[in-house]
Coordinates of C-alpha atoms in Angstrom, one line a residue:
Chain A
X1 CA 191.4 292.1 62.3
X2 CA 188.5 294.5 62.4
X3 CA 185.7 294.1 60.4
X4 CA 184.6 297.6 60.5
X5 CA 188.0 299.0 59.1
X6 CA 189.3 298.0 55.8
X7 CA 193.0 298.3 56.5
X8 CA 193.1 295.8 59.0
X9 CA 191.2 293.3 57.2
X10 CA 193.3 293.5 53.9
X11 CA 196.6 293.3 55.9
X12 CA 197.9 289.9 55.1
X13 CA 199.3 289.2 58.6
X14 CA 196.2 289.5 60.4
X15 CA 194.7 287.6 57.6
X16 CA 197.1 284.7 57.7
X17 CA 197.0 285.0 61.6
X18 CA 192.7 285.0 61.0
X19 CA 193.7 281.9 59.0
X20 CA 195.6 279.9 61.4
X21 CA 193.5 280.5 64.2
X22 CA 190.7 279.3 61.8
X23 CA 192.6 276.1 62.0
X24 CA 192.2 275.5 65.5
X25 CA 188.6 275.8 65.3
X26 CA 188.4 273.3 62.3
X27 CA 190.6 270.7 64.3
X28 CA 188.1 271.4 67.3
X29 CA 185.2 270.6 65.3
X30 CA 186.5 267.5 63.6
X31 CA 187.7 266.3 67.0
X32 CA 183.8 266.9 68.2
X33 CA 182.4 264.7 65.0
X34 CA 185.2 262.3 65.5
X35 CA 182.7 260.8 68.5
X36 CA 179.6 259.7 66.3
X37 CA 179.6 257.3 63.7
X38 CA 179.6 258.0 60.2
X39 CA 175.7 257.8 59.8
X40 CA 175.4 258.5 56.2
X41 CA 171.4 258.9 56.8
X42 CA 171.8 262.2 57.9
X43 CA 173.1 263.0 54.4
X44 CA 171.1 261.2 52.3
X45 CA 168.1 263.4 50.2
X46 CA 164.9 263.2 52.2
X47 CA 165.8 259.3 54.2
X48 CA 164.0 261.3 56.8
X49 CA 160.0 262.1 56.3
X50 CA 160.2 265.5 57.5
X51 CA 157.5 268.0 56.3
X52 CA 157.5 270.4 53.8
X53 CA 160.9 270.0 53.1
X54 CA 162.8 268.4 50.0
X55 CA 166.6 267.2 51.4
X56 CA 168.8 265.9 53.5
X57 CA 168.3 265.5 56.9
X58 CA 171.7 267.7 57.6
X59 CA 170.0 270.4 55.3
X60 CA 167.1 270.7 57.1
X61 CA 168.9 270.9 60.7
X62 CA 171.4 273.8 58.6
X63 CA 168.2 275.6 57.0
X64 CA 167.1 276.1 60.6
X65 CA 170.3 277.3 61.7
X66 CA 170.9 279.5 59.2
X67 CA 167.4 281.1 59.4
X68 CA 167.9 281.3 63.2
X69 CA 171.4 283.3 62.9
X70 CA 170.6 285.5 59.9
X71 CA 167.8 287.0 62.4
X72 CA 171.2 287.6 64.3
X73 CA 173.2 289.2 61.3
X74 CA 175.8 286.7 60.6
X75 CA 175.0 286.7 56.8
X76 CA 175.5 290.6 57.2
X77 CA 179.8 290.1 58.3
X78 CA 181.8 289.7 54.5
X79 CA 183.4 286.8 56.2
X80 CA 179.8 284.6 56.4
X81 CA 178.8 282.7 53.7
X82 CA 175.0 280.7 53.9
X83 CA 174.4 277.6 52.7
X84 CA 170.9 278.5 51.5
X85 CA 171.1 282.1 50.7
X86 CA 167.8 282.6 49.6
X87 CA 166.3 281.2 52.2
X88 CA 167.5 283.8 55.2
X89 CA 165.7 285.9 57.2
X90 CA 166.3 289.6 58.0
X91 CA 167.2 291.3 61.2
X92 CA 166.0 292.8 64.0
X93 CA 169.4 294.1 64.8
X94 CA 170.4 297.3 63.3
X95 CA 172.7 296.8 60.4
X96 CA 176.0 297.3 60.9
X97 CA 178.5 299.8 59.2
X98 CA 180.8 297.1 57.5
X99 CA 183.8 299.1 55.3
X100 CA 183.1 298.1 51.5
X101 CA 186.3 295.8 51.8
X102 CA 185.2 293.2 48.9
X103 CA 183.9 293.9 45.8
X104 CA 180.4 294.3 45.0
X105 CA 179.7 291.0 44.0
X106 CA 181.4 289.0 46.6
X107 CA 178.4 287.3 47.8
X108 CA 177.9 285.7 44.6
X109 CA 181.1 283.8 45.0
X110 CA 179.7 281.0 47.4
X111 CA 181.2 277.5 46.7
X112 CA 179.4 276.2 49.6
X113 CA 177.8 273.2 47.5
X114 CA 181.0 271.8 46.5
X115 CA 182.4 272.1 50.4
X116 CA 179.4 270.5 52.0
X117 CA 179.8 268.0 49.0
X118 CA 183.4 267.3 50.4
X119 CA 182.7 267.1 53.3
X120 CA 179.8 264.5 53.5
X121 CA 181.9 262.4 50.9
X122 CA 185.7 262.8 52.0
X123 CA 185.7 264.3 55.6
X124 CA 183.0 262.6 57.7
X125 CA 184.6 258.6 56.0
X126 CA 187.8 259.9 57.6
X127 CA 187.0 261.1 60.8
X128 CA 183.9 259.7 62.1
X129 CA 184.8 256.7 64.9
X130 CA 182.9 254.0 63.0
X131 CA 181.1 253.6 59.8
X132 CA 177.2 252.6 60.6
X133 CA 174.2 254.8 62.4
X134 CA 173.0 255.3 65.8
X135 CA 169.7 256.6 65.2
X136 CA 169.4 257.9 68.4
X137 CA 172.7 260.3 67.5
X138 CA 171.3 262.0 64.0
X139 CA 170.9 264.8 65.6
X140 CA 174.3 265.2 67.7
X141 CA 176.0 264.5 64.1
X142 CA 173.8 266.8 62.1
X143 CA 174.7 269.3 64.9
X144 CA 178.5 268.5 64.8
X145 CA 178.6 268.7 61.3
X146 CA 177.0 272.3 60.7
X147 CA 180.2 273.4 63.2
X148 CA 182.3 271.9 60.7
X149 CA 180.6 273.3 57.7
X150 CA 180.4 276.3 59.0
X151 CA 184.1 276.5 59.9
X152 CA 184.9 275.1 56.8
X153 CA 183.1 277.2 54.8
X154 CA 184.7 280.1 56.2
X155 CA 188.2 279.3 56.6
X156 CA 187.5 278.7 52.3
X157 CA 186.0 281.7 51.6
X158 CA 188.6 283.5 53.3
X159 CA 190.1 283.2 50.6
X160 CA 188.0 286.6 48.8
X161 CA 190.1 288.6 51.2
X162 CA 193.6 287.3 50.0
X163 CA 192.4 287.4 45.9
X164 CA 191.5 291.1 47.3
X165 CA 194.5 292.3 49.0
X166 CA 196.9 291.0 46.2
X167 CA 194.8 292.5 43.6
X168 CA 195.1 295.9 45.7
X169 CA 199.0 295.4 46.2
X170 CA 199.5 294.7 42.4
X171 CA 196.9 295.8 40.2
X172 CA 198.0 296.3 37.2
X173 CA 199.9 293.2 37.0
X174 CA 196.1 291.4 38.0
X175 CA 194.8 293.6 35.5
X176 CA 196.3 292.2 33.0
X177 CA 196.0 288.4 33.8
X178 CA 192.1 288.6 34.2
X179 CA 191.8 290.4 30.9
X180 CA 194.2 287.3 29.5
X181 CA 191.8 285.0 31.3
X182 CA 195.1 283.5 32.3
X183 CA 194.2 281.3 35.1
X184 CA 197.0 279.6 35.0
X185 CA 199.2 282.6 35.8
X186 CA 196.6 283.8 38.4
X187 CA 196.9 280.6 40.2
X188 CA 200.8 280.7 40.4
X189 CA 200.5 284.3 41.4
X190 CA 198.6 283.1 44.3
X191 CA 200.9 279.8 45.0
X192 CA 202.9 280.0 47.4
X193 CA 204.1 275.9 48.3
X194 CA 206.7 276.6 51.2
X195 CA 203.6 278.7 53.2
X196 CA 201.4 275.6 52.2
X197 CA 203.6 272.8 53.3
X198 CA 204.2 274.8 56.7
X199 CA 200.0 274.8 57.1
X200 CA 200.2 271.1 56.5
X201 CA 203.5 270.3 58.9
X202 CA 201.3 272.6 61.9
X203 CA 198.0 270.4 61.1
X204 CA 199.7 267.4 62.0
X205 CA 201.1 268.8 65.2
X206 CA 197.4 270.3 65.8
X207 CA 195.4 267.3 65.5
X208 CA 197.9 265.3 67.5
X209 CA 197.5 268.1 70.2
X210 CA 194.6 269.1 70.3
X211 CA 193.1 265.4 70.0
X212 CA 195.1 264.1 72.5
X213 CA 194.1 264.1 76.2
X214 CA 197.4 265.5 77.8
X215 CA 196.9 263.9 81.3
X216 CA 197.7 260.4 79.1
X217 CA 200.7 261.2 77.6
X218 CA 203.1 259.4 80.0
X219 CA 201.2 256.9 81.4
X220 CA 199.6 255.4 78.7
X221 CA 200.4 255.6 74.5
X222 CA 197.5 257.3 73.6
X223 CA 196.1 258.0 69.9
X224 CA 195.0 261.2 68.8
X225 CA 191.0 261.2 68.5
X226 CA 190.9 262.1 64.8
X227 CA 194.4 260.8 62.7
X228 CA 196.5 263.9 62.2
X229 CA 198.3 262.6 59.1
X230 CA 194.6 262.5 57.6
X231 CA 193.6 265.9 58.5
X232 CA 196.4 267.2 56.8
X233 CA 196.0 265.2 53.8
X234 CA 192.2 266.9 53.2
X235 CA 193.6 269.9 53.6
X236 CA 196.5 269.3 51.0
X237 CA 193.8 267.9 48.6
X238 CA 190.6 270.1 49.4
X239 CA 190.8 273.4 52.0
X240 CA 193.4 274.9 50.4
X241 CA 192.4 274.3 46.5
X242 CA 188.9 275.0 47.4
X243 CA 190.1 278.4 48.6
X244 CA 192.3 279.0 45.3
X245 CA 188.9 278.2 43.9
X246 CA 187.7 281.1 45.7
X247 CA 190.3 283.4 44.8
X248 CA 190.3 282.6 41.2
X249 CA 187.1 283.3 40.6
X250 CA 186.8 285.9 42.6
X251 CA 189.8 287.5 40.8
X252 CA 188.2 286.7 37.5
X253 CA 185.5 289.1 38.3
X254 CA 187.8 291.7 39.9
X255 CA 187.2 294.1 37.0
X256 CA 183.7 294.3 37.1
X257 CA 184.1 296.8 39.9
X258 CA 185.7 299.6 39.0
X259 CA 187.1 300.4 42.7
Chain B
X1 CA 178.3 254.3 76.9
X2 CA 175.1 253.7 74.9
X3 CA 171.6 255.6 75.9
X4 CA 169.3 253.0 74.5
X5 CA 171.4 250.0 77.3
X6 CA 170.4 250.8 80.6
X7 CA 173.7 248.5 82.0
X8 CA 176.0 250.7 80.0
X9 CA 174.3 253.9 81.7
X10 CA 174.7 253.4 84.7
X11 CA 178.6 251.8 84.5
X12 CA 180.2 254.5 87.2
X13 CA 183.5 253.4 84.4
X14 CA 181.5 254.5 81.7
X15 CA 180.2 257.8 83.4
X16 CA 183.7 258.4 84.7
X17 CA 185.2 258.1 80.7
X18 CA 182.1 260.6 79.8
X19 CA 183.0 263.1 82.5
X20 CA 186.9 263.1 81.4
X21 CA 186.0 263.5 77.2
X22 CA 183.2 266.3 78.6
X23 CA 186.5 268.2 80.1
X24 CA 187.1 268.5 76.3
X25 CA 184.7 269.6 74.5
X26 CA 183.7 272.1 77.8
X27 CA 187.8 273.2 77.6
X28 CA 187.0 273.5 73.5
X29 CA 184.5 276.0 73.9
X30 CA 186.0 278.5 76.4
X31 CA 188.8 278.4 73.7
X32 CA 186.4 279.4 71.3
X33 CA 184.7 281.8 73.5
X34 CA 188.0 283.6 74.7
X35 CA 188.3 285.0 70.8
X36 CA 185.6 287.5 71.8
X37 CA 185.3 290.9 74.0
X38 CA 183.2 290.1 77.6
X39 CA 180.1 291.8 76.0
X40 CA 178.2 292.5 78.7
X41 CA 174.8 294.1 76.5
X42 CA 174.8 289.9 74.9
X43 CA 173.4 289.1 79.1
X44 CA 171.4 292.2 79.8
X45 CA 167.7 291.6 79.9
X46 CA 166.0 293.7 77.2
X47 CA 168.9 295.8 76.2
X48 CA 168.0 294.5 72.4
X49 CA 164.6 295.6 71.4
X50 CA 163.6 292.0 70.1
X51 CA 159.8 291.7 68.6
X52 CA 157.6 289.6 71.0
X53 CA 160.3 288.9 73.3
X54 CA 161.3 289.7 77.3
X55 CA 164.8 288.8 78.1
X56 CA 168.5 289.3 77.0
X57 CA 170.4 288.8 73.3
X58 CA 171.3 285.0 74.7
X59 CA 168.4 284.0 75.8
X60 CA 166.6 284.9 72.8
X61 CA 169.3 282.7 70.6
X62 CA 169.6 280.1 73.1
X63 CA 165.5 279.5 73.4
X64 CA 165.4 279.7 69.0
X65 CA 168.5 276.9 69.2
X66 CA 166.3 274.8 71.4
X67 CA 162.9 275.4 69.3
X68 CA 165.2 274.0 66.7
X69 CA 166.9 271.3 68.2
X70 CA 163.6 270.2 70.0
X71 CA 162.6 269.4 66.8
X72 CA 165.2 266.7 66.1
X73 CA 164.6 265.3 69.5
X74 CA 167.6 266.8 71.6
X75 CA 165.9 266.9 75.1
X76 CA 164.5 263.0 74.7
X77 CA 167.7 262.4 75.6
X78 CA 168.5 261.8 79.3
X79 CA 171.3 263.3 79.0
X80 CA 170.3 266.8 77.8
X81 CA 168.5 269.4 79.8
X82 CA 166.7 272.4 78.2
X83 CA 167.1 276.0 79.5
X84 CA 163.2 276.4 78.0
X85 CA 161.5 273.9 79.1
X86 CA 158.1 275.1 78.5
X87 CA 159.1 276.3 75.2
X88 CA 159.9 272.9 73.2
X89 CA 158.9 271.8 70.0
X90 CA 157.5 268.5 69.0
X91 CA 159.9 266.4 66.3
X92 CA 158.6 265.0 63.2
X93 CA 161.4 262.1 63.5
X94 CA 159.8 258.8 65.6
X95 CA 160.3 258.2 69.0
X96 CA 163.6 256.7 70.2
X97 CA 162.9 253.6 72.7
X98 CA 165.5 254.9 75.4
X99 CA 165.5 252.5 78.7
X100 CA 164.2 253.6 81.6
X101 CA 167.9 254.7 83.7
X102 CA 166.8 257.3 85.7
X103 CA 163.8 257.8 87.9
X104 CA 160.5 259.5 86.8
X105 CA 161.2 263.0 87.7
X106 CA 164.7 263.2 86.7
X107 CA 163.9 265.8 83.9
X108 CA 161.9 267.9 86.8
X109 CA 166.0 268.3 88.4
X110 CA 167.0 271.0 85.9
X111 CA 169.8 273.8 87.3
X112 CA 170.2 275.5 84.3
X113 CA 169.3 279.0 85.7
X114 CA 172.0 278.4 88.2
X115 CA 174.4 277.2 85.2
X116 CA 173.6 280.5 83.6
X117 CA 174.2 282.9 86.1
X118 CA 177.3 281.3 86.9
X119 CA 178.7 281.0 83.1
X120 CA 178.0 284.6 82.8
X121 CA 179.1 286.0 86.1
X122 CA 181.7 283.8 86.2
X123 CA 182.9 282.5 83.1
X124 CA 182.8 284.7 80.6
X125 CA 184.5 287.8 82.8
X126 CA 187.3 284.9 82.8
X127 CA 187.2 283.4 79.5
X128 CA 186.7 286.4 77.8
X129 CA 190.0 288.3 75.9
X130 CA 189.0 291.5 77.1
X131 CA 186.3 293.7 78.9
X132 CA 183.8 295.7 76.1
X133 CA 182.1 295.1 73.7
X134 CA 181.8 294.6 69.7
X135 CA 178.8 295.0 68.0
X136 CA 179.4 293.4 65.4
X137 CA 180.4 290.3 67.7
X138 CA 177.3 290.1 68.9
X139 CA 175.8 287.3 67.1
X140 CA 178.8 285.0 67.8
X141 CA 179.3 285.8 70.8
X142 CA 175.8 284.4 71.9
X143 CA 177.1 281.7 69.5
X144 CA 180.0 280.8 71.6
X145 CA 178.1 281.0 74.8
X146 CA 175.0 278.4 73.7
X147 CA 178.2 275.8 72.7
X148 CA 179.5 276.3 76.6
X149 CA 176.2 276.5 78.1
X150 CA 175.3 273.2 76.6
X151 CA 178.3 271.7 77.2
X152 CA 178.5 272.9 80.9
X153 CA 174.8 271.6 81.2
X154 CA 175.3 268.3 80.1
X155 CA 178.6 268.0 82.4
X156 CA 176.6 268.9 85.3
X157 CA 173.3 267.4 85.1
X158 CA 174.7 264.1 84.3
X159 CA 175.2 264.2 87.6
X160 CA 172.1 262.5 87.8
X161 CA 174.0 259.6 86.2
X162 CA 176.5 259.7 89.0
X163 CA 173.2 259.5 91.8
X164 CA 171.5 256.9 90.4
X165 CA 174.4 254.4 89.9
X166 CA 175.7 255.3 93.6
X167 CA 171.9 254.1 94.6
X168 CA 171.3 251.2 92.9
X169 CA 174.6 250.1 94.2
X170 CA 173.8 250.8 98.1
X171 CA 170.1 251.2 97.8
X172 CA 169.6 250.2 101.5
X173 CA 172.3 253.0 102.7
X174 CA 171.2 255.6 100.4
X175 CA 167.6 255.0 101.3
X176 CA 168.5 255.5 105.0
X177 CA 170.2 258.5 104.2
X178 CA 167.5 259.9 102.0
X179 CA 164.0 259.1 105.2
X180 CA 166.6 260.9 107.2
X181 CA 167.2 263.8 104.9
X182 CA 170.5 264.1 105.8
X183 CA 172.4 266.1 103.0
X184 CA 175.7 266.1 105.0
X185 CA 175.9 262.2 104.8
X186 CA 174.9 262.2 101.2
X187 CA 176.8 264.9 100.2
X188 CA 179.9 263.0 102.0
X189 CA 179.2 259.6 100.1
X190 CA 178.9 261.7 96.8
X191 CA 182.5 263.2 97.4
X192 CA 186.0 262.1 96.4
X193 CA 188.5 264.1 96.7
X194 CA 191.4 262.7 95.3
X195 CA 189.3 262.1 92.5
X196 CA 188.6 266.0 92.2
X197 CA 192.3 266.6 92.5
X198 CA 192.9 264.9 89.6
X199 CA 190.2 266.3 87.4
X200 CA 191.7 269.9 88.2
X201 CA 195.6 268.6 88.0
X202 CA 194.3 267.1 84.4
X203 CA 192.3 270.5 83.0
X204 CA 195.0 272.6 83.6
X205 CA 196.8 269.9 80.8
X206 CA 194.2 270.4 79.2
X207 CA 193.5 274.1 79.0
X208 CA 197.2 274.7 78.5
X209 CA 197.6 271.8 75.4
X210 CA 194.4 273.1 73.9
X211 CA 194.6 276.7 74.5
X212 CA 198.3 276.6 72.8
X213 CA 199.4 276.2 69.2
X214 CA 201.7 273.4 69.7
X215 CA 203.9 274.7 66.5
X216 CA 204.7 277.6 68.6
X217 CA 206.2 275.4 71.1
X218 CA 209.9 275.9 70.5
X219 CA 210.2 279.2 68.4
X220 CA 208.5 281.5 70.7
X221 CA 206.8 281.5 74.3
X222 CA 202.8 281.3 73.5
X223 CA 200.5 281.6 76.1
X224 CA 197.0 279.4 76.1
X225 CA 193.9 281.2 74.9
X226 CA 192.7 280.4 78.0
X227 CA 194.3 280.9 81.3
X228 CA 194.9 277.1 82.7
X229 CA 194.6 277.8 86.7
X230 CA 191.5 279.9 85.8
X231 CA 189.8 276.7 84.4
X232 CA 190.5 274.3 87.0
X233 CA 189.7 277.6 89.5
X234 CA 186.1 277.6 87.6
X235 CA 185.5 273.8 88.0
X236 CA 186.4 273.5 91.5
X237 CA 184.6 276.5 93.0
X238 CA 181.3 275.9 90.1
X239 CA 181.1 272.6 87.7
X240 CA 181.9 270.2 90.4
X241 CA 179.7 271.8 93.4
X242 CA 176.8 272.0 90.8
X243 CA 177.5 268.8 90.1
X244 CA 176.9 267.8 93.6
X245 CA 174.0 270.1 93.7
X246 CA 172.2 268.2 91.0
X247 CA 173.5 264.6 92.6
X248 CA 171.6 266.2 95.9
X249 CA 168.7 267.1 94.5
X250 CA 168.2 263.9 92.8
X251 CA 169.2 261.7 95.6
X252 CA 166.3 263.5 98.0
X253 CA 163.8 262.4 95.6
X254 CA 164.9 259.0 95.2
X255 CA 162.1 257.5 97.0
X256 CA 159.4 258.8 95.4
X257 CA 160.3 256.2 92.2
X258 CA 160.0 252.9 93.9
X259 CA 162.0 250.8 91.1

């Protein structure tokens, strides 16, 4: 997949093999957070004094970042989505000739409160090692966490480039379901259970894999650093509605551009 | 291990269970870093034009990540080693009463420009999945490399871990050794190579469990993302002699601390 050309990005194998690479990358992150305790401090509105600044100690450590790598263009790629959108910085890059691949108000679908929502109340119970706070490892978790949201974040908003290619592969039909407002049949149309139960059956053999140290296997019975059956269950349950989330709305707006 | 107990510190069982999960995270990123062309402009000093600044792409990323990260106390911790030194920022969070485990200069014994000119004349012509560049990669490309320069730092330096548990343990030998200056004998007391043999035998498990998608396993032949003999090849002949370098260097200086 190649940002700069349309084609490849709308192509539906390189976006579901975009999407299962994104997997390993989530697993990796997880696996990283899976060392620090839960430390719900880090997530809770301004627990920390820090100055000039109303939030979270996690949002503060992601403003930062985000400020940091907008100066770097990553807000600029269709596939990036900020956390704090109005908050970025420009470039001193020079922009970069992106193909018009979404339409023109792709930016504005951004779900990114509801994922970091999710995240800090379903993911981080379930994978962290141990509920309860080091204080002296806010920052490692804060840092593990933007990976994760990050990753998250994208792997979800992928979803803009599938609502995009099956609008261009059947637009009339689409046509006709926004103008319905049927979002019942634009779900379905973009249901497909035997592709999602596959996702879910390769999670479990991911996070066992990846979160397993190899050199063990035969001498010892060792677990898996983060519990694959559970990585697969917030999948099932959140990633993959969150991106039909995406998709619908995204879809819903499809006619406003004309293209 | 726990950085605010001393005891735990300096347990050579606890360093040795640090040094093995390290393999991960370090095996992780080169995963994460083999997605992306070499792109050799990301290394070159001033090929950017970036406002106020002298150096390359990374540098300028990797000094803004540690402004950040200063901030929420990164480098207070013994175990973390800055590639700007001069260039920190003070944190707004309160200080964090870490016990004194390593002697009073240890953060003078910093090899980070060695660790950089190794990851990118080494590494990332390696790691890389192919020679060029993409300028729209740019960005997370320099992205990818902070993640392995960090973790390749931390790996490396806490060799100073390694040299002060080996001295407290034989403080009359070592301080024998050290009046003497002899680097042979030190070097010699610092080495095990069985136990190297077995952190090579055990990345290439690693590299080639992580590197592969394990649902592949039986339907097709998949290669690792990263090339398994290359790892261990990059360890042996870089990570483990800079380890030693840093053990060294720390070890010579033992006497100035007299606790």
């Amino acid at each position: 997949m190649d940002f700069t050309k349309a084609e490849t990005v709308l192509d539906l194998n390189n976006i579901r093999e975009a999407l299962v690479r994104m997997e390993d990358s989530i697993v990796f992150d997880l696996i990283e957070r899976s060392q620090f305790f839960s430390t719900p401090t880090v997530y809770e509105p301004n627990h920390f004094k820090i100055p000039d600044f109303d939030g979270s100690f996690l949002d503060w450590l992601l403003l930062q970042v985000e400020k940091v790598q907008s100066q770097v263009r990553r807000y600029q790629a269709p596939d990036q989505t900020p956390f704090f959108p109005d908050k970025l910085l420009p470039s001193f890059l020079p922009n970069i000739n992106y193909e018009k691949v979404l339409a023109s108000y792709a930016n504005e679908i951004n779900i990114n409160d509801k994922i970091m929502q999710f995240y800090i109340n379903e993911i981080v119970p379930v994978v962290a090692c141990k509920d309860g706070v080091q204080p002296e490892n806010i920052g490692s978790v804060a840092d593990c966490d933007i990976s994760c949201l990050q990753a998250l974040s994208r792997r979800i908003h992928f979803g803009k480039f599938v609502a995009e290619s099956k609008f261009r592969s059947n637009r009339e039909y689409y046509t006709e379901l926004i103008k319905a407002k049927d979002v019942a049949a634009i779900e379905a149309s973009i249901t497909n259970s035997a592709v999602e139960e596959k996702i879910l059956e390769r999670l479990v053999t991911k996070a066992e894999s990846y979160g397993t140290d190899p050199s063990l296997k035969y001498s010892q019975n060792p677990q898996s650093k983060v519990k694959p059956e559970s990585i697969a269950r917030l999948y099932r349950d959140y990633v993959i509605p969150l991106t039909k989330t995406v998709e619908i709305e995204y879809l819903l707006r499809r006619l406003e551009d004309p293209e």
